Tab-separated table of C-alpha atoms in Angstrom:
chain	number	residue	atom	x	y	z
A	1	UNK	CA	-15.064	-2.511	-8.949
A	2	UNK	CA	-11.489	-1.099	-10.297
A	3	UNK	CA	-9.276	-3.714	-10.771
A	4	UNK	CA	-5.441	-3.537	-11.156
A	5	UNK	CA	-4.030	-7.202	-12.772
A	6	UNK	CA	-0.191	-6.997	-12.239
A	7	UNK	CA	1.945	-9.733	-13.643
A	8	UNK	CA	4.010	-11.194	-12.716
A	9	UNK	CA	3.594	-12.911	-9.393
A	10	UNK	CA	6.650	-14.051	-9.001
A	11	UNK	CA	9.145	-14.261	-10.888
A	12	UNK	CA	13.175	-16.036	-9.827
A	13	UNK	CA	16.043	-14.056	-12.043
A	14	UNK	CA	19.635	-13.929	-12.194
A	15	UNK	CA	21.788	-11.774	-11.471
A	16	UNK	CA	22.635	-9.329	-14.064
A	17	UNK	CA	19.846	-9.749	-15.608
A	18	UNK	CA	16.020	-7.221	-16.253
A	19	UNK	CA	12.881	-8.114	-14.962
A	20	UNK	CA	10.025	-6.482	-16.380
A	21	UNK	CA	6.794	-6.400	-13.978
A	22	UNK	CA	3.757	-4.838	-15.306
A	23	UNK	CA	-0.075	-3.685	-13.967
A	24	UNK	CA	-3.061	-2.609	-16.029
A	25	UNK	CA	-6.135	-1.408	-14.630
A	26	UNK	CA	-8.723	-3.255	-16.095
A	27	UNK	CA	-12.256	-1.591	-15.364
A	28	UNK	CA	-11.387	1.874	-15.673
A	29	UNK	CA	-8.148	4.508	-16.595
A	30	UNK	CA	-5.407	5.332	-14.306
A	31	UNK	CA	-4.445	8.276	-14.499
A	32	UNK	CA	-1.003	7.964	-12.089
A	33	UNK	CA	0.684	5.255	-10.749
A	34	UNK	CA	2.282	4.314	-7.720
A	35	UNK	CA	4.849	1.777	-7.330
A	36	UNK	CA	5.839	0.736	-4.026
A	37	UNK	CA	8.229	-2.170	-2.293
A	38	UNK	CA	8.012	-4.607	0.805
A	39	UNK	CA	10.442	-6.016	2.546
A	40	UNK	CA	8.618	-9.259	4.274
A	41	UNK	CA	7.490	-7.655	8.222
A	42	UNK	CA	7.960	-5.011	6.878
A	43	UNK	CA	5.463	-1.852	5.446
A	44	UNK	CA	5.405	-0.552	1.440
A	45	UNK	CA	8.135	1.885	0.583
A	46	UNK	CA	6.729	4.388	-2.441
A	47	UNK	CA	9.887	3.863	-4.831
A	48	UNK	CA	8.187	6.564	-7.199
A	49	UNK	CA	5.398	7.778	-8.783
A	50	UNK	CA	4.051	8.030	-12.385
A	51	UNK	CA	1.356	9.511	-14.550
A	52	UNK	CA	0.620	8.520	-18.332
A	53	UNK	CA	3.085	10.303	-20.472
A	54	UNK	CA	5.380	11.975	-18.380
A	55	UNK	CA	8.780	10.785	-16.107
A	56	UNK	CA	7.918	9.357	-12.620
A	57	UNK	CA	9.073	11.166	-10.369
A	58	UNK	CA	10.701	9.354	-8.001
A	59	UNK	CA	11.151	8.740	-4.045
A	60	UNK	CA	14.504	9.931	-2.315
A	61	UNK	CA	16.745	6.598	-2.234
A	62	UNK	CA	15.300	4.782	-5.820
A	63	UNK	CA	17.434	4.419	-8.072
A	64	UNK	CA	15.563	5.644	-11.590
A	65	UNK	CA	18.114	4.366	-13.302
A	66	UNK	CA	18.047	0.683	-11.600
A	67	UNK	CA	14.317	0.729	-11.381
A	68	UNK	CA	12.449	2.052	-14.982
A	69	UNK	CA	9.159	3.286	-15.024
A	70	UNK	CA	6.752	3.415	-17.920
A	71	UNK	CA	3.558	4.848	-17.595
A	72	UNK	CA	2.508	5.192	-21.693
A	73	UNK	CA	-0.804	4.498	-21.857
A	74	UNK	CA	-3.848	4.946	-19.224
A	75	UNK	CA	-4.477	1.598	-18.710
A	76	UNK	CA	-0.385	0.242	-18.151
A	77	UNK	CA	2.599	0.335	-16.367
A	78	UNK	CA	5.860	-1.240	-16.175
A	79	UNK	CA	8.242	-1.122	-14.007
A	80	UNK	CA	11.780	-2.577	-15.219
A	81	UNK	CA	14.576	-3.954	-12.972
A	82	UNK	CA	17.896	-2.983	-14.598
A	83	UNK	CA	20.795	-5.500	-14.004
A	84	UNK	CA	19.395	-6.727	-10.578
A	85	UNK	CA	20.789	-8.369	-7.799
A	86	UNK	CA	20.095	-10.309	-3.989
A	87	UNK	CA	19.187	-7.399	-2.475
A	88	UNK	CA	16.443	-5.949	-4.949
A	89	UNK	CA	14.751	-9.176	-4.009
A	90	UNK	CA	11.134	-7.571	-2.446
A	91	UNK	CA	7.961	-7.712	-3.362
A	92	UNK	CA	7.301	-4.978	-5.371
A	93	UNK	CA	3.010	-3.643	-5.773
A	94	UNK	CA	1.925	-1.391	-8.208
A	95	UNK	CA	-1.688	0.907	-6.697
A	96	UNK	CA	-3.207	3.048	-8.904
A	97	UNK	CA	-5.450	6.343	-8.729
A	98	UNK	CA	-8.299	6.763	-11.690
A	99	UNK	CA	-8.906	9.196	-14.099
A	100	UNK	CA	-11.058	11.935	-12.165
A	101	UNK	CA	-10.824	9.437	-9.021
A	102	UNK	CA	-11.322	10.882	-5.434
A	103	UNK	CA	-7.608	11.102	-4.172
A	104	UNK	CA	-9.144	7.958	-1.974
A	105	UNK	CA	-8.392	3.774	-2.656
A	106	UNK	CA	-6.279	3.438	-4.632
A	107	UNK	CA	-6.331	0.259	-6.102
A	108	UNK	CA	-3.514	-1.833	-6.124
A	109	UNK	CA	-2.346	-4.616	-7.659
A	110	UNK	CA	-1.919	-8.164	-6.181
A	111	UNK	CA	2.281	-7.730	-6.322
A	112	UNK	CA	4.926	-9.342	-7.619
A	113	UNK	CA	7.762	-11.473	-5.646
A	114	UNK	CA	11.529	-10.576	-7.328
A	115	UNK	CA	13.911	-13.038	-5.852
A	116	UNK	CA	17.282	-12.556	-7.463
A	117	UNK	CA	19.783	-15.320	-6.938
B	1	UNK	CA	10.608	7.423	3.530
B	2	UNK	CA	8.583	8.652	6.194
B	3	UNK	CA	5.670	5.918	7.810
B	4	UNK	CA	3.301	6.442	9.907
B	5	UNK	CA	3.706	4.877	13.867
B	6	UNK	CA	1.194	2.046	13.707
B	7	UNK	CA	0.478	-0.054	16.980
B	8	UNK	CA	0.601	-2.346	18.211
B	9	UNK	CA	2.928	-3.879	16.117
B	10	UNK	CA	1.290	-6.965	16.578
B	11	UNK	CA	-1.046	-9.138	18.694
B	12	UNK	CA	-3.221	-12.038	19.479
B	13	UNK	CA	-6.163	-12.215	20.085
B	14	UNK	CA	-9.124	-14.955	21.265
B	15	UNK	CA	-12.042	-15.374	18.640
B	16	UNK	CA	-14.609	-13.111	19.735
B	17	UNK	CA	-12.431	-10.393	21.391
B	18	UNK	CA	-12.219	-7.041	19.971
B	19	UNK	CA	-9.379	-5.721	18.760
B	20	UNK	CA	-8.338	-2.140	18.181
B	21	UNK	CA	-4.822	-0.556	17.397
B	22	UNK	CA	-4.245	3.322	15.788
B	23	UNK	CA	-1.792	4.986	13.826
B	24	UNK	CA	-0.140	8.096	14.515
B	25	UNK	CA	2.030	11.210	12.580
B	26	UNK	CA	3.374	14.110	13.556
B	27	UNK	CA	1.948	16.135	10.954
B	28	UNK	CA	-1.531	16.431	9.715
B	29	UNK	CA	-3.180	14.443	7.268
B	30	UNK	CA	-6.273	14.801	5.077
B	31	UNK	CA	-7.560	11.718	4.712
B	32	UNK	CA	-7.088	7.918	6.146
B	33	UNK	CA	-7.144	4.818	5.062
B	34	UNK	CA	-7.161	1.345	6.464
B	35	UNK	CA	-6.445	-1.938	4.583
B	36	UNK	CA	-5.205	-5.451	5.078
B	37	UNK	CA	-3.157	-7.572	3.946
B	38	UNK	CA	-2.635	-11.224	3.382
B	39	UNK	CA	0.479	-13.199	2.344
B	40	UNK	CA	1.138	-12.723	-0.922
B	41	UNK	CA	-1.440	-10.586	-2.139
B	42	UNK	CA	-1.163	-6.567	-2.296
B	43	UNK	CA	-2.877	-5.512	0.121
B	44	UNK	CA	-7.638	-3.931	0.075
B	45	UNK	CA	-9.260	-1.156	1.739
B	46	UNK	CA	-10.651	-1.968	4.288
B	47	UNK	CA	-12.664	1.830	5.252
B	48	UNK	CA	-11.543	5.802	3.689
B	49	UNK	CA	-11.909	8.816	6.293
B	50	UNK	CA	-12.374	12.203	4.226
B	51	UNK	CA	-12.410	14.660	7.768
B	52	UNK	CA	-11.594	14.724	11.168
B	53	UNK	CA	-14.008	13.047	13.530
B	54	UNK	CA	-15.375	11.330	11.242
B	55	UNK	CA	-16.400	7.769	12.042
B	56	UNK	CA	-17.383	4.765	9.312
B	57	UNK	CA	-18.207	1.341	9.629
B	58	UNK	CA	-17.839	-1.526	6.928
B	59	UNK	CA	-18.911	-4.580	8.863
B	60	UNK	CA	-17.701	-5.031	11.756
B	61	UNK	CA	-14.697	-2.691	11.563
B	62	UNK	CA	-15.307	0.626	12.030
B	63	UNK	CA	-13.022	2.991	11.713
B	64	UNK	CA	-12.364	7.188	12.690
B	65	UNK	CA	-10.529	9.922	11.540
B	66	UNK	CA	-8.448	11.559	14.861
B	67	UNK	CA	-9.955	15.140	15.819
B	68	UNK	CA	-6.347	16.796	15.629
B	69	UNK	CA	-5.800	15.347	12.109
B	70	UNK	CA	-2.865	13.867	13.284
B	71	UNK	CA	-4.876	10.232	14.759
B	72	UNK	CA	-6.856	6.943	13.324
B	73	UNK	CA	-8.687	4.042	14.654
B	74	UNK	CA	-9.200	0.352	14.050
B	75	UNK	CA	-11.506	-1.283	16.086
B	76	UNK	CA	-13.090	-4.997	15.348
B	77	UNK	CA	-15.641	-6.174	17.310
B	78	UNK	CA	-16.196	-9.879	17.062
B	79	UNK	CA	-12.855	-11.448	15.483
B	80	UNK	CA	-13.610	-14.384	13.547
B	81	UNK	CA	-10.471	-15.964	12.900
B	82	UNK	CA	-10.228	-14.686	8.558
B	83	UNK	CA	-9.754	-11.338	10.261
B	84	UNK	CA	-5.793	-12.241	10.562
B	85	UNK	CA	-3.802	-10.530	8.750
B	86	UNK	CA	-1.390	-7.518	8.636
B	87	UNK	CA	-3.772	-4.098	9.155
B	88	UNK	CA	-1.527	-0.780	7.846
B	89	UNK	CA	-2.932	2.455	8.216
B	90	UNK	CA	-2.411	6.094	5.475
B	91	UNK	CA	-2.793	8.866	5.527
B	92	UNK	CA	-2.531	11.398	3.217
B	93	UNK	CA	-0.031	14.295	4.130
B	94	UNK	CA	-2.188	17.734	3.773
B	95	UNK	CA	-0.004	19.112	1.065
B	96	UNK	CA	-2.059	18.923	-2.672
B	97	UNK	CA	-0.057	15.267	-3.034
B	98	UNK	CA	-0.999	11.724	-4.228
B	99	UNK	CA	0.839	9.984	-2.290
B	100	UNK	CA	-0.397	8.437	0.977
B	101	UNK	CA	2.102	7.271	3.364
B	102	UNK	CA	1.580	3.980	4.790
B	103	UNK	CA	2.164	3.115	8.945
B	104	UNK	CA	3.794	0.112	9.762
B	105	UNK	CA	1.054	-2.163	10.257
B	106	UNK	CA	0.030	-4.135	12.813
B	107	UNK	CA	0.628	-8.317	12.179
B	108	UNK	CA	-3.264	-9.571	14.009
B	109	UNK	CA	-3.560	-13.130	14.519
B	110	UNK	CA	-6.742	-14.576	16.060
B	111	UNK	CA	-6.858	-17.935	18.109
B	112	UNK	CA	-9.783	-20.069	17.237
């Protein structure tokens, strides 16, 4: 089945530094990548949607200058948390929609737990 | 962001019991998905539903797409300890978007 590899699985960084999270579709081409954020014991909140080769669309309240999303190829999307602060600590998960795929069952990555100290 | 109302929020059940949970919305959805998430992992798709009234099974799991298109139900029969986890529903609004909205989650704990 479709696999999305997400790295790193966890990262600890100092406040003020930037962190990059990668999501790769291993056996399919992802025309669309969704980035979610999940706080402990809460649901997944969509942050942004990115289509290969174009700018990401951010959900209301999500700072696009803080959460930089790049989707330069059909198999790779990255989320960079810039100038991270402790309140950015969270679980970040990507989800990929395949090229020509039906609109269901997008494949999720395994998530990245970010801790900003 | 928008969320779907999911209930119950959490439940403890005995091994072997059946489990039911549901997801409701004030607006219409044209696709419903049910996911399970284990701690520290991304969600894994369990069942996908595409049309109102549809009833679909995946092993011990059965899910239904509500007739009104505003709700969905998930049943787990004869629960086992590995059913422990958080179950999320996700719906796609009937607006041509590819985005899914997630439910608030049901945390299931199975007592052996």
